[in-house]
JSON list of C-alpha atoms in Angstrom, two decimals:
[
{"chain": "C", "resi": 1, "resn": "MET", "atom": "CA", "xyz": [94.26, 114.63, 165.86]},
{"chain": "C", "resi": 2, "resn": "VAL", "atom": "CA", "xyz": [97.72, 115.31, 167.27]},
{"chain": "C", "resi": 3, "resn": "ALA", "atom": "CA", "xyz": [100.60, 114.79, 164.78]},
{"chain": "C", "resi": 4, "resn": "LEU", "atom": "CA", "xyz": [103.26, 112.49, 166.27]},
{"chain": "C", "resi": 5, "resn": "THR", "atom": "CA", "xyz": [107.02, 113.27, 165.63]},
{"chain": "C", "resi": 6, "resn": "GLN", "atom": "CA", "xyz": [109.28, 110.83, 163.99]},
{"chain": "C", "resi": 7, "resn": "ASP", "atom": "CA", "xyz": [110.85, 109.96, 167.28]},
{"chain": "C", "resi": 8, "resn": "GLU", "atom": "CA", "xyz": [107.42, 109.28, 168.96]},
{"chain": "C", "resi": 9, "resn": "LEU", "atom": "CA", "xyz": [106.43, 107.02, 166.05]},
{"chain": "C", "resi": 10, "resn": "LEU", "atom": "CA", "xyz": [109.56, 105.02, 166.25]},
{"chain": "C", "resi": 11, "resn": "ALA", "atom": "CA", "xyz": [109.12, 104.68, 170.02]},
{"chain": "C", "resi": 12, "resn": "GLU", "atom": "CA", "xyz": [105.66, 103.23, 169.30]},
{"chain": "C", "resi": 13, "resn": "PHE", "atom": "CA", "xyz": [107.02, 100.91, 166.69]},
{"chain": "C", "resi": 14, "resn": "GLU", "atom": "CA", "xyz": [109.69, 99.74, 169.00]},
{"chain": "C", "resi": 15, "resn": "GLY", "atom": "CA", "xyz": [107.05, 98.40, 171.43]},
{"chain": "C", "resi": 16, "resn": "MET", "atom": "CA", "xyz": [105.21, 96.39, 168.90]},
{"chain": "C", "resi": 17, "resn": "THR", "atom": "CA", "xyz": [105.67, 92.70, 168.20]},
{"chain": "C", "resi": 18, "resn": "LEU", "atom": "CA", "xyz": [106.80, 91.57, 164.69]},
{"chain": "C", "resi": 19, "resn": "ILE", "atom": "CA", "xyz": [103.30, 90.32, 164.00]},
{"chain": "C", "resi": 20, "resn": "GLN", "atom": "CA", "xyz": [101.74, 93.62, 164.93]},
{"chain": "C", "resi": 21, "resn": "LEU", "atom": "CA", "xyz": [104.37, 95.51, 162.76]},
{"chain": "C", "resi": 22, "resn": "SER", "atom": "CA", "xyz": [103.65, 93.18, 159.89]},
{"chain": "C", "resi": 23, "resn": "GLU", "atom": "CA", "xyz": [99.87, 93.90, 160.12]},
{"chain": "C", "resi": 24, "resn": "PHE", "atom": "CA", "xyz": [100.63, 97.66, 160.29]},
{"chain": "C", "resi": 25, "resn": "VAL", "atom": "CA", "xyz": [102.73, 97.52, 157.20]},
{"chain": "C", "resi": 26, "resn": "LYS", "atom": "CA", "xyz": [99.98, 95.75, 155.29]},
{"chain": "C", "resi": 27, "resn": "ALA", "atom": "CA", "xyz": [97.38, 98.12, 156.50]},
{"chain": "C", "resi": 28, "resn": "PHE", "atom": "CA", "xyz": [99.65, 101.05, 155.53]},
{"chain": "C", "resi": 29, "resn": "GLU", "atom": "CA", "xyz": [100.26, 99.59, 152.08]},
{"chain": "C", "resi": 30, "resn": "GLU", "atom": "CA", "xyz": [96.49, 99.12, 151.46]},
{"chain": "C", "resi": 31, "resn": "LYS", "atom": "CA", "xyz": [95.53, 102.45, 152.80]},
{"chain": "C", "resi": 32, "resn": "PHE", "atom": "CA", "xyz": [98.14, 104.40, 150.72]},
{"chain": "C", "resi": 33, "resn": "ASP", "atom": "CA", "xyz": [98.41, 102.07, 147.85]},
{"chain": "C", "resi": 34, "resn": "VAL", "atom": "CA", "xyz": [102.17, 101.51, 148.19]},
{"chain": "C", "resi": 35, "resn": "THR", "atom": "CA", "xyz": [104.55, 98.73, 148.57]},
{"chain": "C", "resi": 36, "resn": "ALA", "atom": "CA", "xyz": [107.18, 98.61, 151.35]},
{"chain": "C", "resi": 37, "resn": "ALA", "atom": "CA", "xyz": [110.04, 97.27, 149.64]},
{"chain": "C", "resi": 38, "resn": "ALA", "atom": "CA", "xyz": [113.82, 96.69, 150.70]},
{"chain": "C", "resi": 39, "resn": "ALA", "atom": "CA", "xyz": [116.31, 99.44, 149.79]},
{"chain": "C", "resi": 40, "resn": "VAL", "atom": "CA", "xyz": [118.02, 98.76, 146.55]},
{"chain": "C", "resi": 41, "resn": "ALA", "atom": "CA", "xyz": [121.58, 99.86, 145.89]},
{"chain": "C", "resi": 42, "resn": "VAL", "atom": "CA", "xyz": [121.66, 102.88, 143.41]},
{"chain": "C", "resi": 43, "resn": "ALA", "atom": "CA", "xyz": [123.35, 102.15, 139.97]},
{"chain": "C", "resi": 44, "resn": "GLY", "atom": "CA", "xyz": [126.29, 104.20, 139.02]},
{"chain": "C", "resi": 45, "resn": "PRO", "atom": "CA", "xyz": [126.12, 106.98, 136.34]},
{"chain": "C", "resi": 46, "resn": "ALA", "atom": "CA", "xyz": [123.91, 106.23, 133.46]},
{"chain": "C", "resi": 47, "resn": "GLY", "atom": "CA", "xyz": [125.65, 104.90, 130.28]},
{"chain": "C", "resi": 48, "resn": "PRO", "atom": "CA", "xyz": [124.18, 105.03, 126.81]},
{"chain": "C", "resi": 49, "resn": "ALA", "atom": "CA", "xyz": [120.49, 104.25, 126.49]},
{"chain": "C", "resi": 50, "resn": "ALA", "atom": "CA", "xyz": [119.47, 100.62, 126.82]},
{"chain": "C", "resi": 51, "resn": "PRO", "atom": "CA", "xyz": [117.69, 98.84, 123.99]},
{"chain": "C", "resi": 52, "resn": "ALA", "atom": "CA", "xyz": [113.82, 98.70, 124.24]},
{"chain": "C", "resi": 53, "resn": "GLU", "atom": "CA", "xyz": [113.89, 95.06, 124.91]},
{"chain": "C", "resi": 54, "resn": "ALA", "atom": "CA", "xyz": [115.97, 95.57, 128.08]},
{"chain": "C", "resi": 55, "resn": "ALA", "atom": "CA", "xyz": [113.30, 97.93, 129.40]},
{"chain": "C", "resi": 56, "resn": "GLU", "atom": "CA", "xyz": [110.46, 95.35, 128.86]},
{"chain": "C", "resi": 57, "resn": "GLU", "atom": "CA", "xyz": [112.42, 92.60, 130.85]},
{"chain": "C", "resi": 58, "resn": "LYS", "atom": "CA", "xyz": [110.60, 91.33, 133.85]},
{"chain": "C", "resi": 59, "resn": "ASP", "atom": "CA", "xyz": [112.28, 92.48, 136.99]},
{"chain": "C", "resi": 60, "resn": "GLU", "atom": "CA", "xyz": [109.53, 91.46, 139.67]},
{"chain": "C", "resi": 61, "resn": "PHE", "atom": "CA", "xyz": [108.61, 87.97, 140.42]},
{"chain": "C", "resi": 62, "resn": "ASP", "atom": "CA", "xyz": [106.26, 86.31, 142.74]},
{"chain": "C", "resi": 63, "resn": "VAL", "atom": "CA", "xyz": [107.17, 83.00, 144.50]},
{"chain": "C", "resi": 64, "resn": "ILE", "atom": "CA", "xyz": [104.05, 80.93, 144.73]},
{"chain": "C", "resi": 65, "resn": "LEU", "atom": "CA", "xyz": [104.01, 77.91, 147.19]},
{"chain": "C", "resi": 66, "resn": "THR", "atom": "CA", "xyz": [101.92, 75.15, 145.11]},
{"chain": "C", "resi": 67, "resn": "GLY", "atom": "CA", "xyz": [102.25, 72.47, 147.77]},
{"chain": "C", "resi": 68, "resn": "ALA", "atom": "CA", "xyz": [103.92, 71.57, 151.00]},
{"chain": "C", "resi": 69, "resn": "GLY", "atom": "CA", "xyz": [105.03, 68.04, 150.15]},
{"chain": "C", "resi": 70, "resn": "ASP", "atom": "CA", "xyz": [105.75, 65.45, 152.77]},
{"chain": "C", "resi": 71, "resn": "LYS", "atom": "CA", "xyz": [107.99, 67.58, 155.06]},
{"chain": "C", "resi": 72, "resn": "LYS", "atom": "CA", "xyz": [105.38, 70.31, 156.09]},
{"chain": "C", "resi": 73, "resn": "ILE", "atom": "CA", "xyz": [107.24, 71.36, 159.19]},
{"chain": "C", "resi": 74, "resn": "GLN", "atom": "CA", "xyz": [110.36, 72.04, 157.22]},
{"chain": "C", "resi": 75, "resn": "VAL", "atom": "CA", "xyz": [108.35, 73.99, 154.71]},
{"chain": "C", "resi": 76, "resn": "ILE", "atom": "CA", "xyz": [106.87, 76.06, 157.44]},
{"chain": "C", "resi": 77, "resn": "LYS", "atom": "CA", "xyz": [110.25, 76.88, 158.92]},
{"chain": "C", "resi": 78, "resn": "VAL", "atom": "CA", "xyz": [111.58, 78.06, 155.48]},
{"chain": "C", "resi": 79, "resn": "VAL", "atom": "CA", "xyz": [108.42, 80.22, 155.00]},
{"chain": "C", "resi": 80, "resn": "ARG", "atom": "CA", "xyz": [109.14, 81.78, 158.31]},
{"chain": "C", "resi": 81, "resn": "GLU", "atom": "CA", "xyz": [112.80, 82.43, 157.37]},
{"chain": "C", "resi": 82, "resn": "LEU", "atom": "CA", "xyz": [111.78, 84.05, 154.09]},
{"chain": "C", "resi": 83, "resn": "THR", "atom": "CA", "xyz": [109.08, 86.20, 155.53]},
{"chain": "C", "resi": 84, "resn": "SER", "atom": "CA", "xyz": [108.37, 88.03, 158.79]},
{"chain": "C", "resi": 85, "resn": "LEU", "atom": "CA", "xyz": [105.41, 85.77, 159.40]},
{"chain": "C", "resi": 86, "resn": "GLY", "atom": "CA", "xyz": [104.81, 84.11, 162.78]},
{"chain": "C", "resi": 87, "resn": "LEU", "atom": "CA", "xyz": [104.29, 80.41, 163.27]},
{"chain": "C", "resi": 88, "resn": "LYS", "atom": "CA", "xyz": [100.57, 80.40, 162.99]},
{"chain": "C", "resi": 89, "resn": "GLU", "atom": "CA", "xyz": [100.63, 82.60, 159.89]},
{"chain": "C", "resi": 90, "resn": "ALA", "atom": "CA", "xyz": [103.30, 80.60, 158.18]},
{"chain": "C", "resi": 91, "resn": "LYS", "atom": "CA", "xyz": [101.24, 77.33, 159.00]},
{"chain": "C", "resi": 92, "resn": "ASP", "atom": "CA", "xyz": [98.20, 78.95, 157.59]},
{"chain": "C", "resi": 93, "resn": "LEU", "atom": "CA", "xyz": [99.99, 79.95, 154.43]},
{"chain": "C", "resi": 94, "resn": "VAL", "atom": "CA", "xyz": [101.46, 76.51, 153.94]},
{"chain": "C", "resi": 95, "resn": "ASP", "atom": "CA", "xyz": [98.08, 74.70, 154.65]},
{"chain": "C", "resi": 96, "resn": "GLY", "atom": "CA", "xyz": [96.24, 77.18, 152.23]},
{"chain": "C", "resi": 97, "resn": "ALA", "atom": "CA", "xyz": [98.53, 76.42, 149.41]},
{"chain": "C", "resi": 98, "resn": "PRO", "atom": "CA", "xyz": [98.72, 77.49, 146.50]},
{"chain": "C", "resi": 99, "resn": "LYS", "atom": "CA", "xyz": [99.58, 80.97, 148.07]},
{"chain": "C", "resi": 100, "resn": "PRO", "atom": "CA", "xyz": [102.20, 83.51, 147.30]},
{"chain": "C", "resi": 101, "resn": "VAL", "atom": "CA", "xyz": [105.23, 83.46, 149.67]},
{"chain": "C", "resi": 102, "resn": "LEU", "atom": "CA", "xyz": [106.90, 86.40, 148.35]},
{"chain": "C", "resi": 103, "resn": "GLU", "atom": "CA", "xyz": [105.63, 89.03, 145.93]},
{"chain": "C", "resi": 104, "resn": "LYS", "atom": "CA", "xyz": [107.36, 91.54, 143.70]},
{"chain": "C", "resi": 105, "resn": "VAL", "atom": "CA", "xyz": [110.91, 90.50, 144.54]},
{"chain": "C", "resi": 106, "resn": "ASN", "atom": "CA", "xyz": [113.84, 90.49, 142.15]},
{"chain": "C", "resi": 107, "resn": "LYS", "atom": "CA", "xyz": [114.98, 87.42, 140.10]},
{"chain": "C", "resi": 108, "resn": "GLU", "atom": "CA", "xyz": [117.89, 86.51, 142.48]},
{"chain": "C", "resi": 109, "resn": "ALA", "atom": "CA", "xyz": [115.69, 86.68, 145.63]},
{"chain": "C", "resi": 110, "resn": "ALA", "atom": "CA", "xyz": [113.02, 84.67, 143.84]},
{"chain": "C", "resi": 111, "resn": "ASP", "atom": "CA", "xyz": [115.51, 81.97, 142.76]},
{"chain": "C", "resi": 112, "resn": "LYS", "atom": "CA", "xyz": [116.99, 81.74, 146.33]},
{"chain": "C", "resi": 113, "resn": "ALA", "atom": "CA", "xyz": [113.49, 81.37, 147.81]},
{"chain": "C", "resi": 114, "resn": "LYS", "atom": "CA", "xyz": [112.48, 78.70, 145.30]},
{"chain": "C", "resi": 115, "resn": "GLU", "atom": "CA", "xyz": [115.65, 76.84, 145.91]},
{"chain": "C", "resi": 116, "resn": "SER", "atom": "CA", "xyz": [115.15, 76.90, 149.78]},
{"chain": "C", "resi": 117, "resn": "LEU", "atom": "CA", "xyz": [111.45, 75.88, 149.63]},
{"chain": "C", "resi": 118, "resn": "GLU", "atom": "CA", "xyz": [112.18, 73.08, 147.15]},
{"chain": "C", "resi": 119, "resn": "GLY", "atom": "CA", "xyz": [114.98, 71.97, 149.39]},
{"chain": "C", "resi": 120, "resn": "ALA", "atom": "CA", "xyz": [112.56, 71.53, 152.18]},
{"chain": "C", "resi": 121, "resn": "GLY", "atom": "CA", "xyz": [110.28, 69.46, 150.10]},
{"chain": "C", "resi": 122, "resn": "ALA", "atom": "CA", "xyz": [107.79, 72.02, 148.72]},
{"chain": "C", "resi": 123, "resn": "SER", "atom": "CA", "xyz": [106.56, 72.50, 145.15]},
{"chain": "C", "resi": 124, "resn": "VAL", "atom": "CA", "xyz": [107.09, 76.16, 144.00]},
{"chain": "C", "resi": 125, "resn": "GLU", "atom": "CA", "xyz": [106.27, 78.22, 141.09]},
{"chain": "C", "resi": 126, "resn": "VAL", "atom": "CA", "xyz": [107.96, 81.49, 140.13]},
{"chain": "C", "resi": 127, "resn": "LYS", "atom": "CA", "xyz": [105.80, 84.00, 138.16]}
]
């Protein structure tokens, strides 16, 4: 097997559609047992040690679509905005509810997603 350079890999990714890229990322995550997450701003210098309760605080949430409601098309649009899914994939997700829309996101992103989905008429659960 010939090893590709970083530039060659980027050129290959550039030619892929978003759906192909999304499928690649999922396959990569499964193969190497990792999660591709958005970069998070690095905190400043560490202060005094935090209490044990703060360390146990939940910092990753899943946004679960439990029902599409009456405005299914609006919900599909919001799902597409929140994810990198195409129209068919978003429709399948909405049709197959209950299903996770976002997984392992921070509290702020989970709350925003819940608010957007509920605004479109969906019923949502954050775990």
